[in-house]
mmCIF file of C-alpha atoms in Angstrom:
data_model
loop_
_atom_site.group_PDB
_atom_site.id
_atom_site.type_symbol
_atom_site.label_atom_id
_atom_site.label_comp_id
_atom_site.label_asym_id
_atom_site.label_seq_id
_atom_site.Cartn_x
_atom_site.Cartn_y
_atom_site.Cartn_z
ATOM 1 C CA UNK A 1 0.085 41.508 101.181
ATOM 2 C CA UNK A 2 3.027 44.091 101.612
ATOM 3 C CA UNK A 3 5.205 44.322 104.374
ATOM 4 C CA UNK A 4 5.577 47.896 105.936
ATOM 5 C CA UNK A 5 8.862 49.790 105.955
ATOM 6 C CA UNK A 6 9.028 49.886 109.881
ATOM 7 C CA UNK A 7 9.047 46.132 110.043
ATOM 8 C CA UNK A 8 12.227 45.948 107.875
ATOM 9 C CA UNK A 9 13.870 48.512 110.058
ATOM 10 C CA UNK A 10 12.738 46.747 113.335
ATOM 11 C CA UNK A 11 14.039 43.549 111.842
ATOM 12 C CA UNK A 12 17.459 45.526 110.789
ATOM 13 C CA UNK A 13 17.741 46.542 114.384
ATOM 14 C CA UNK A 14 17.442 42.974 115.653
ATOM 15 C CA UNK A 15 20.152 41.882 112.921
ATOM 16 C CA UNK A 16 22.500 44.565 114.154
ATOM 17 C CA UNK A 17 22.180 43.664 117.925
ATOM 18 C CA UNK A 18 22.834 39.955 116.876
ATOM 19 C CA UNK A 19 25.770 40.522 114.920
ATOM 20 C CA UNK A 20 27.089 42.711 117.505
ATOM 21 C CA UNK A 21 26.805 39.888 119.660
ATOM 22 C CA UNK A 22 28.627 37.734 117.585
ATOM 23 C CA UNK A 23 31.456 40.028 116.992
ATOM 24 C CA UNK A 24 31.797 40.634 120.899
ATOM 25 C CA UNK A 25 31.852 37.148 121.306
ATOM 26 C CA UNK A 26 34.703 36.571 118.733
ATOM 27 C CA UNK A 27 36.467 39.481 120.205
ATOM 28 C CA UNK A 28 36.529 37.752 123.618
ATOM 29 C CA UNK A 29 38.085 34.485 122.043
ATOM 30 C CA UNK A 30 40.453 36.657 120.126
ATOM 31 C CA UNK A 31 41.290 38.365 123.139
ATOM 32 C CA UNK A 32 42.140 35.582 125.325
ATOM 33 C CA UNK A 33 45.863 35.425 124.799
ATOM 34 C CA UNK A 34 45.696 39.082 125.976
ATOM 35 C CA UNK A 35 45.876 38.279 129.640
ATOM 36 C CA UNK A 36 49.673 37.443 129.250
ATOM 37 C CA UNK A 37 50.889 39.664 126.233
ATOM 38 C CA UNK A 38 50.166 42.663 124.671
ATOM 39 C CA UNK A 39 47.745 43.073 121.346
ATOM 40 C CA UNK A 40 49.098 43.104 117.854
ATOM 41 C CA UNK A 41 47.648 45.564 115.260
ATOM 42 C CA UNK A 42 45.142 43.141 113.741
ATOM 43 C CA UNK A 43 43.707 42.522 117.454
ATOM 44 C CA UNK A 44 43.233 46.297 118.184
ATOM 45 C CA UNK A 45 41.845 46.900 114.825
ATOM 46 C CA UNK A 46 39.172 44.071 115.012
ATOM 47 C CA UNK A 47 38.790 45.084 118.730
ATOM 48 C CA UNK A 48 38.279 49.003 117.250
ATOM 49 C CA UNK A 49 35.956 47.585 114.551
ATOM 50 C CA UNK A 50 33.676 45.761 117.268
ATOM 51 C CA UNK A 51 33.483 48.663 119.829
ATOM 52 C CA UNK A 52 32.272 50.996 116.711
ATOM 53 C CA UNK A 53 29.886 48.510 115.367
ATOM 54 C CA UNK A 54 28.452 48.370 118.964
ATOM 55 C CA UNK A 55 28.167 52.123 119.221
ATOM 56 C CA UNK A 56 26.285 52.013 115.876
ATOM 57 C CA UNK A 57 24.095 49.159 116.914
ATOM 58 C CA UNK A 58 22.932 50.858 120.118
ATOM 59 C CA UNK A 59 22.514 54.220 118.473
ATOM 60 C CA UNK A 60 20.275 52.408 115.877
ATOM 61 C CA UNK A 61 18.452 50.281 118.657
ATOM 62 C CA UNK A 62 17.500 53.224 120.851
ATOM 63 C CA UNK A 63 16.290 55.385 117.880
ATOM 64 C CA UNK A 64 14.138 52.514 116.410
ATOM 65 C CA UNK A 65 12.686 51.743 119.718
ATOM 66 C CA UNK A 66 11.902 55.364 120.254
ATOM 67 C CA UNK A 67 10.566 55.999 116.622
ATOM 68 C CA UNK A 68 8.759 52.614 115.902
ATOM 69 C CA UNK A 69 8.147 50.732 119.259
ATOM 70 C CA UNK A 70 6.832 52.879 121.655
ATOM 71 C CA UNK A 71 9.808 53.891 123.448
ATOM 72 C CA UNK A 72 12.905 52.615 125.390
ATOM 73 C CA UNK A 73 12.806 50.693 128.850
ATOM 74 C CA UNK A 74 15.775 52.371 131.229
ATOM 75 C CA UNK A 75 16.995 49.189 132.139
ATOM 76 C CA UNK A 76 17.344 48.212 128.359
ATOM 77 C CA UNK A 77 19.032 51.686 127.765
ATOM 78 C CA UNK A 78 21.967 51.036 130.502
ATOM 79 C CA UNK A 79 22.644 47.756 129.496
ATOM 80 C CA UNK A 80 23.445 48.781 126.166
ATOM 81 C CA UNK A 81 24.976 52.065 126.850
ATOM 82 C CA UNK A 82 27.406 50.393 129.534
ATOM 83 C CA UNK A 83 28.472 47.781 126.977
ATOM 84 C CA UNK A 84 29.253 50.022 124.322
ATOM 85 C CA UNK A 85 30.893 52.606 126.594
ATOM 86 C CA UNK A 86 33.016 50.062 127.868
ATOM 87 C CA UNK A 87 34.275 48.799 124.534
ATOM 88 C CA UNK A 88 34.336 52.310 123.298
ATOM 89 C CA UNK A 89 36.658 53.414 125.882
ATOM 90 C CA UNK A 90 39.039 50.582 126.169
ATOM 91 C CA UNK A 91 39.537 50.573 122.335
ATOM 92 C CA UNK A 92 41.158 54.154 122.748
ATOM 93 C CA UNK A 93 43.605 52.484 125.130
ATOM 94 C CA UNK A 94 46.012 51.331 122.339
ATOM 95 C CA UNK A 95 49.169 52.855 121.344
ATOM 96 C CA UNK A 96 48.615 56.169 120.334
ATOM 97 C CA UNK A 97 44.683 55.818 121.272
ATOM 98 C CA UNK A 98 42.609 58.674 122.256
ATOM 99 C CA UNK A 99 41.875 57.610 125.811
ATOM 100 C CA UNK A 100 45.536 56.519 126.380
ATOM 101 C CA UNK A 101 46.683 60.160 125.483
ATOM 102 C CA UNK A 102 44.134 61.575 127.786
ATOM 103 C CA UNK A 103 45.344 59.713 130.675
ATOM 104 C CA UNK A 104 47.860 61.380 133.210
ATOM 105 C CA UNK A 105 49.238 57.838 133.762
ATOM 106 C CA UNK A 106 48.756 55.294 130.942
ATOM 107 C CA UNK A 107 48.923 51.622 131.766
ATOM 108 C CA UNK A 108 52.210 49.784 131.096
ATOM 109 C CA UNK A 109 49.966 46.694 129.724
ATOM 110 C CA UNK A 110 46.925 47.398 128.157
ATOM 111 C CA UNK A 111 46.278 43.555 127.070
ATOM 112 C CA UNK A 112 44.199 42.407 130.021
ATOM 113 C CA UNK A 113 41.932 45.483 129.422
ATOM 114 C CA UNK A 114 40.868 44.275 125.973
ATOM 115 C CA UNK A 115 40.256 40.888 127.329
ATOM 116 C CA UNK A 116 38.014 42.120 130.471
ATOM 117 C CA UNK A 117 36.313 44.682 128.339
ATOM 118 C CA UNK A 118 35.389 42.197 125.968
ATOM 119 C CA UNK A 119 34.012 39.681 128.410
ATOM 120 C CA UNK A 120 32.175 42.350 130.284
ATOM 121 C CA UNK A 121 30.962 43.850 127.144
ATOM 122 C CA UNK A 122 29.513 40.458 126.137
ATOM 123 C CA UNK A 123 27.785 39.791 129.198
ATOM 124 C CA UNK A 124 26.133 43.034 129.344
ATOM 125 C CA UNK A 125 25.282 42.995 125.322
ATOM 126 C CA UNK A 126 23.614 39.653 126.125
ATOM 127 C CA UNK A 127 21.545 41.216 129.055
ATOM 128 C CA UNK A 128 20.924 44.175 126.671
ATOM 129 C CA UNK A 129 19.200 41.619 124.038
ATOM 130 C CA UNK A 130 17.435 39.765 127.040
ATOM 131 C CA UNK A 131 16.051 42.877 128.639
ATOM 132 C CA UNK A 132 14.952 44.092 125.064
ATOM 133 C CA UNK A 133 13.183 41.117 124.478
ATOM 134 C CA UNK A 134 11.650 40.550 127.911
ATOM 135 C CA UNK A 135 10.362 44.162 128.755
ATOM 136 C CA UNK A 136 9.417 45.181 125.182
ATOM 137 C CA UNK A 137 8.273 49.054 124.827
ATOM 138 C CA UNK A 138 7.295 51.268 127.344
ATOM 139 C CA UNK A 139 3.473 50.731 127.913
#
């Protein structure tokens, strides 16, 4: 019995969501010292990678759910978009970052922002996965 391609794509979507959850959790642990100091370049790169991965994962999730799973519930989409948006915007707060340049008065210390964004992002991404499992596609 041959497994159809949409089943593989749906599985890939789930794998991307799990990897994003693990990356955000690792980012939280990596950013714990940032409550008292500023991020070093390695921490900035890892956070930017995590934020980019979350953006790609939410994009794939919304696309796959729309095309193969009957639609996206609004609560599921809101949790994922909030988590990815928070991570993406805070990733631009680093030295020379796009978001930092756009602010009229940039914050002096950005380390705590990275920690709190990781914590809130982890909680929202966890909820994003839970609502995706519990609510399923729109009827």
